[in-house]
Coordinates of N, CA and C in Angstrom, one line a residue:
X257 N -26.2 -27.9 7.2 CA -27.4 -28.0 6.5 C -27.8 -29.5 6.3
X258 N -26.9 -30.3 5.8 CA -27.2 -31.7 5.5 C -26.3 -32.7 6.3
X259 N -26.0 -32.3 7.5 CA -25.1 -33.1 8.3 C -25.6 -34.6 8.4
X260 N -24.8 -35.5 8.2 CA -25.1 -36.9 8.3 C -25.9 -37.5 7.2
X261 N -26.1 -36.8 6.1 CA -26.9 -37.2 5.0 C -26.0 -37.6 3.8
X262 N -26.6 -38.1 2.7 CA -25.8 -38.5 1.5 C -25.0 -37.3 1.0
X263 N -25.5 -36.1 0.8 CA -24.7 -35.0 0.3 C -23.5 -34.7 1.2
X264 N -23.7 -34.9 2.6 CA -22.6 -34.7 3.5 C -21.5 -35.7 3.3
X265 N -21.9 -37.0 3.1 CA -20.9 -38.1 2.9 C -20.2 -37.9 1.6
X266 N -20.8 -37.3 0.6 CA -20.2 -37.1 -0.7 C -19.3 -35.9 -0.8
X267 N -19.3 -35.1 0.3 CA -18.4 -33.9 0.4 C -19.0 -32.7 -0.4
X268 N -20.3 -32.6 -0.6 CA -20.9 -31.5 -1.3 C -20.8 -30.2 -0.4
X269 N -20.2 -29.2 -0.9 CA -20.0 -27.9 -0.2 C -20.8 -26.8 -1.0
X270 N -21.7 -26.2 -0.3 CA -22.6 -25.1 -0.9 C -21.8 -23.8 -1.0
X271 N -21.9 -23.1 -2.1 CA -21.3 -21.8 -2.3 C -22.3 -20.7 -2.4
X272 N -23.5 -20.9 -2.9 CA -24.5 -19.9 -3.1 C -25.9 -20.7 -3.0
X273 N -26.8 -20.1 -2.3 CA -28.1 -20.7 -2.1 C -29.2 -19.7 -2.2
X274 N -30.1 -19.9 -3.1 CA -31.3 -19.1 -3.2 C -32.4 -19.9 -4.0
X275 N -33.6 -19.4 -4.0 CA -34.6 -20.1 -4.7 C -34.4 -20.1 -6.2
X276 N -33.7 -19.1 -6.7 CA -33.5 -19.0 -8.2 C -32.2 -19.7 -8.6
X277 N -31.2 -19.8 -7.7 CA -29.9 -20.4 -8.1 C -29.2 -21.0 -6.9
X278 N -28.7 -22.2 -7.1 CA -28.0 -22.9 -6.1 C -26.6 -23.4 -6.7
X279 N -25.5 -23.1 -6.0 CA -24.2 -23.5 -6.5 C -23.5 -24.3 -5.4
X280 N -22.9 -25.4 -5.8 CA -22.1 -26.2 -4.8 C -21.0 -26.9 -5.6
X281 N -20.0 -27.4 -4.8 CA -19.0 -28.2 -5.5 C -18.9 -29.5 -4.7
X282 N -18.3 -30.5 -5.4 CA -18.1 -31.8 -4.9 C -16.8 -32.4 -5.3
X283 N -16.0 -33.1 -4.4 CA -14.8 -33.7 -4.9 C -15.0 -34.9 -5.8
X284 N -14.1 -35.1 -6.7 CA -14.2 -36.3 -7.6 C -13.7 -37.5 -6.7
X285 N -12.6 -37.3 -6.0 CA -12.1 -38.3 -5.1 C -13.2 -38.8 -4.2
X286 N -13.3 -40.1 -4.1 CA -14.3 -40.7 -3.2 C -15.7 -40.9 -3.9
X287 N -15.8 -40.3 -5.1 CA -17.1 -40.4 -5.8 C -16.9 -40.9 -7.2
X288 N -16.0 -41.9 -7.3 CA -15.7 -42.5 -8.6 C -16.3 -43.9 -8.8
X289 N -16.3 -44.3 -10.0 CA -16.6 -45.7 -10.3 C -15.2 -46.5 -10.5
X290 N -15.3 -47.8 -10.7 CA -14.0 -48.6 -10.6 C -12.9 -48.1 -11.6
X291 N -13.2 -47.4 -12.7 CA -12.2 -46.9 -13.6 C -11.6 -45.6 -13.2
X292 N -12.0 -45.1 -12.0 CA -11.4 -43.8 -11.6 C -12.1 -42.6 -12.1
X293 N -13.2 -42.7 -12.8 CA -14.0 -41.6 -13.4 C -15.1 -41.2 -12.4
X294 N -15.5 -40.0 -12.4 CA -16.6 -39.5 -11.6 C -17.8 -40.4 -11.9
X295 N -18.4 -41.0 -10.9 CA -19.6 -41.9 -11.1 C -20.8 -41.0 -11.6
X296 N -21.5 -41.5 -12.6 CA -22.6 -40.8 -13.1 C -23.7 -40.6 -12.0
X297 N -23.8 -41.6 -11.1 CA -24.7 -41.5 -10.0 C -24.3 -40.4 -9.0
X298 N -23.0 -40.1 -8.9 CA -22.6 -39.0 -8.0 C -23.0 -37.7 -8.7
X299 N -22.9 -37.6 -10.0 CA -23.4 -36.4 -10.7 C -24.9 -36.2 -10.4
X300 N -25.6 -37.3 -10.5 CA -27.1 -37.2 -10.3 C -27.4 -36.8 -8.8
X301 N -26.6 -37.3 -7.9 CA -26.8 -36.9 -6.5 C -26.5 -35.4 -6.3
X302 N -25.5 -34.9 -6.9 CA -25.2 -33.5 -6.9 C -26.3 -32.7 -7.5
X303 N -26.8 -33.1 -8.7 CA -27.8 -32.4 -9.3 C -29.1 -32.4 -8.5
X304 N -29.5 -33.5 -8.0 CA -30.7 -33.6 -7.2 C -30.6 -32.8 -5.9
X305 N -29.4 -32.8 -5.3 CA -29.2 -32.0 -4.1 C -29.4 -30.5 -4.3
X306 N -28.8 -30.0 -5.4 CA -28.9 -28.6 -5.8 C -30.4 -28.2 -6.1
X307 N -31.0 -29.0 -7.0 CA -32.3 -28.6 -7.5 C -33.3 -28.7 -6.3
X308 N -33.2 -29.8 -5.5 CA -34.2 -29.9 -4.4 C -34.0 -28.9 -3.3
X309 N -32.8 -28.4 -3.2 CA -32.5 -27.3 -2.2 C -33.2 -26.0 -2.7
X310 N -33.0 -25.7 -4.0 CA -33.7 -24.5 -4.5 C -35.2 -24.6 -4.4
X311 N -35.7 -25.8 -4.8 CA -37.2 -26.0 -4.7 C -37.7 -25.9 -3.3
X312 N -36.9 -26.4 -2.3 CA -37.4 -26.3 -0.9 C -37.4 -24.8 -0.5
X313 N -36.5 -24.0 -0.9 CA -36.5 -22.6 -0.6 C -37.7 -21.9 -1.3
X314 N -37.9 -22.3 -2.5 CA -39.0 -21.7 -3.3 C -40.3 -22.1 -2.6
X315 N -40.4 -23.3 -2.1 CA -41.7 -23.8 -1.5 C -42.0 -23.1 -0.2
X316 N -41.0 -22.7 0.6 CA -41.2 -22.0 1.8 C -41.3 -22.9 3.0
X317 N -41.3 -22.3 4.2 CA -41.2 -23.1 5.4 C -42.3 -24.1 5.7
X318 N -43.5 -23.8 5.2 CA -44.7 -24.6 5.5 C -44.9 -25.7 4.5
X319 N -43.9 -25.8 3.5 CA -44.1 -26.8 2.5 C -42.8 -27.6 2.3
X320 N -42.9 -28.7 1.6 CA -41.7 -29.5 1.3 C -41.6 -29.8 -0.2
X321 N -40.4 -30.0 -0.6 CA -40.1 -30.3 -2.1 C -39.7 -31.8 -2.2
X322 N -40.4 -32.5 -3.1 CA -40.1 -33.9 -3.3 C -39.8 -34.2 -4.7
X323 N -38.6 -34.7 -5.0 CA -38.2 -34.9 -6.4 C -39.1 -36.0 -7.0
X324 N -39.6 -35.7 -8.2 CA -40.5 -36.6 -8.9 C -39.9 -37.1 -10.3
X325 N -38.9 -36.3 -10.8 CA -38.3 -36.7 -12.1 C -36.9 -36.1 -12.2
X326 N -35.9 -36.9 -12.6 CA -34.6 -36.4 -12.8 C -34.0 -37.1 -14.1
X327 N -33.3 -36.3 -14.8 CA -32.5 -36.9 -16.0 C -31.1 -36.3 -15.9
X328 N -30.2 -37.0 -16.5 CA -28.8 -36.6 -16.6 C -28.2 -37.0 -17.9
X329 N -27.5 -36.1 -18.6 CA -26.7 -36.4 -19.7 C -25.3 -36.2 -19.4
X330 N -24.4 -37.2 -19.5 CA -23.0 -37.2 -19.1 C -22.2 -36.9 -20.4
X331 N -21.6 -35.7 -20.4 CA -20.9 -35.3 -21.6 C -19.4 -35.7 -21.6
X332 N -18.7 -35.6 -20.5 CA -17.3 -36.0 -20.4 C -17.0 -36.5 -19.0
X333 N -15.8 -37.1 -18.9 CA -15.4 -37.6 -17.6 C -14.7 -36.6 -16.8
X334 N -14.6 -36.8 -15.5 CA -13.8 -36.0 -14.6 C -13.0 -37.1 -13.7
X335 N -11.7 -36.8 -13.5 CA -10.9 -37.8 -12.8 C -10.2 -37.3 -11.6
X336 N -10.3 -36.0 -11.4 CA -9.6 -35.4 -10.2 C -10.2 -34.0 -9.9
X337 N -9.8 -33.5 -8.8 CA -10.2 -32.2 -8.4 C -11.7 -32.1 -7.9
X338 N -12.3 -31.0 -8.3 CA -13.7 -30.8 -7.9 C -14.6 -30.6 -9.2
X339 N -15.9 -30.9 -9.0 CA -16.8 -30.5 -10.0 C -17.7 -29.5 -9.3
X340 N -18.3 -28.6 -10.1 CA -19.2 -27.5 -9.6 C -20.5 -27.6 -10.3
X341 N -21.6 -27.6 -9.5 CA -22.9 -27.7 -10.0 C -23.6 -26.3 -9.9
X342 N -24.3 -25.9 -10.9 CA -25.1 -24.7 -10.8 C -26.5 -25.0 -11.2
X343 N -27.5 -24.9 -10.3 CA -28.9 -25.2 -10.5 C -29.6 -23.8 -10.8
X344 N -30.3 -23.7 -11.9 CA -31.0 -22.5 -12.2 C -32.5 -22.9 -12.4
X345 N -33.3 -22.1 -11.7 CA -34.8 -22.4 -11.7 C -35.3 -22.1 -13.1
X346 N -36.0 -23.1 -13.7 CA -36.7 -22.9 -15.0 C -38.1 -22.6 -14.8
X347 N -38.7 -23.2 -13.7 CA -40.2 -22.9 -13.4 C -40.3 -23.0 -11.9
X348 N -41.0 -22.0 -11.4 CA -41.3 -22.1 -9.9 C -42.8 -21.8 -9.7
X349 N -43.6 -22.8 -9.7 CA -45.0 -22.6 -9.5 C -45.5 -22.9 -8.1
X350 N -46.8 -23.1 -7.9 CA -47.3 -23.4 -6.6 C -47.2 -24.9 -6.2
X351 N -47.2 -25.7 -7.2 CA -47.1 -27.2 -7.0 C -46.0 -27.9 -7.6
X352 N -45.3 -27.2 -8.5 CA -44.1 -27.8 -9.2 C -43.0 -26.8 -9.4
X353 N -41.8 -27.3 -9.2 CA -40.6 -26.4 -9.4 C -39.6 -27.3 -10.3
X354 N -39.0 -26.7 -11.3 CA -38.1 -27.4 -12.2 C -36.8 -26.6 -12.3
X355 N -35.7 -27.3 -12.2 CA -34.4 -26.7 -12.2 C -33.5 -27.4 -13.3
X356 N -32.7 -26.6 -14.0 CA -31.6 -27.2 -14.8 C -30.3 -27.1 -14.1
X357 N -29.6 -28.2 -14.1 CA -28.3 -28.2 -13.3 C -27.2 -28.5 -14.3
X358 N -26.2 -27.6 -14.3 CA -25.0 -27.7 -15.2 C -23.8 -28.0 -14.2
X359 N -23.2 -29.1 -14.5 CA -22.0 -29.6 -13.7 C -20.8 -29.4 -14.6
X360 N -19.8 -28.7 -14.1 CA -18.5 -28.5 -14.9 C -17.3 -28.9 -14.0
X361 N -16.2 -29.2 -14.8 CA -15.0 -29.5 -14.1 C -14.2 -28.2 -13.8
X362 N -13.0 -28.3 -13.2 CA -12.2 -27.2 -12.8 C -11.8 -26.3 -14.0
X363 N -11.8 -26.9 -15.2 CA -11.4 -26.1 -16.4 C -12.7 -25.4 -17.0
X364 N -13.8 -25.6 -16.4 CA -15.1 -25.0 -16.9 C -15.7 -25.8 -18.0
X365 N -15.3 -27.0 -18.2 CA -15.9 -27.9 -19.2 C -17.1 -28.6 -18.7
X366 N -18.1 -28.7 -19.5 CA -19.4 -29.3 -19.0 C -19.2 -30.8 -18.9
X367 N -19.5 -31.3 -17.7 CA -19.4 -32.7 -17.4 C -20.7 -33.4 -17.5
X368 N -21.8 -32.7 -17.1 CA -23.1 -33.3 -17.0 C -24.2 -32.1 -17.1
X369 N -25.3 -32.4 -17.8 CA -26.4 -31.5 -17.7 C -27.6 -32.4 -17.2
X370 N -28.3 -31.8 -16.2 CA -29.4 -32.5 -15.6 C -30.6 -31.6 -15.5
X371 N -31.8 -32.2 -15.4 CA -33.0 -31.4 -15.1 C -33.7 -32.2 -14.0
X372 N -34.2 -31.4 -13.0 CA -34.9 -32.0 -11.9 C -36.3 -31.3 -11.7
X373 N -37.3 -32.1 -11.6 CA -38.7 -31.5 -11.2 C -39.1 -32.0 -9.9
X374 N -39.5 -31.1 -9.0 CA -39.9 -31.4 -7.7 C -41.4 -31.0 -7.5
X375 N -42.1 -31.9 -6.8 CA -43.5 -31.6 -6.4 C -43.4 -30.8 -5.1
X376 N -44.2 -29.8 -4.9 CA -44.2 -29.0 -3.7 C -45.5 -29.4 -3.0
X377 N -45.4 -29.8 -1.7 CA -46.5 -30.3 -0.9 C -46.5 -29.6 0.4
X378 N -47.7 -29.6 1.0 CA -47.8 -29.1 2.4 C -47.2 -30.1 3.3
X379 N -46.6 -29.6 4.4 CA -46.0 -30.5 5.4 C -47.0 -31.4 6.1

């Protein structure tokens, strides 16, 4: 789906994909900052990948989804294994789609909470 793109290089693996909910996991290894902790930017990439994927499905084949706003609150660090992101659609309109993304570690502890808003445009 994303061969040769940033999500591919970061090792993001999709588990579930629909307009309402997108789930994927990403390895911590290779996506860390110098202290060995999961990089906050990596969490943001995972969040934007999940939310924009859901928004693109919601938009349909004749439209595209373009991210216009993202925020991320980092709650705890992750140092190994995988993190899992779950994007849940909060709003799916004709011109805007908004998703909340919860990223957790392998113990189910919340690592990051993010929100992404995408503008939906004609191709």
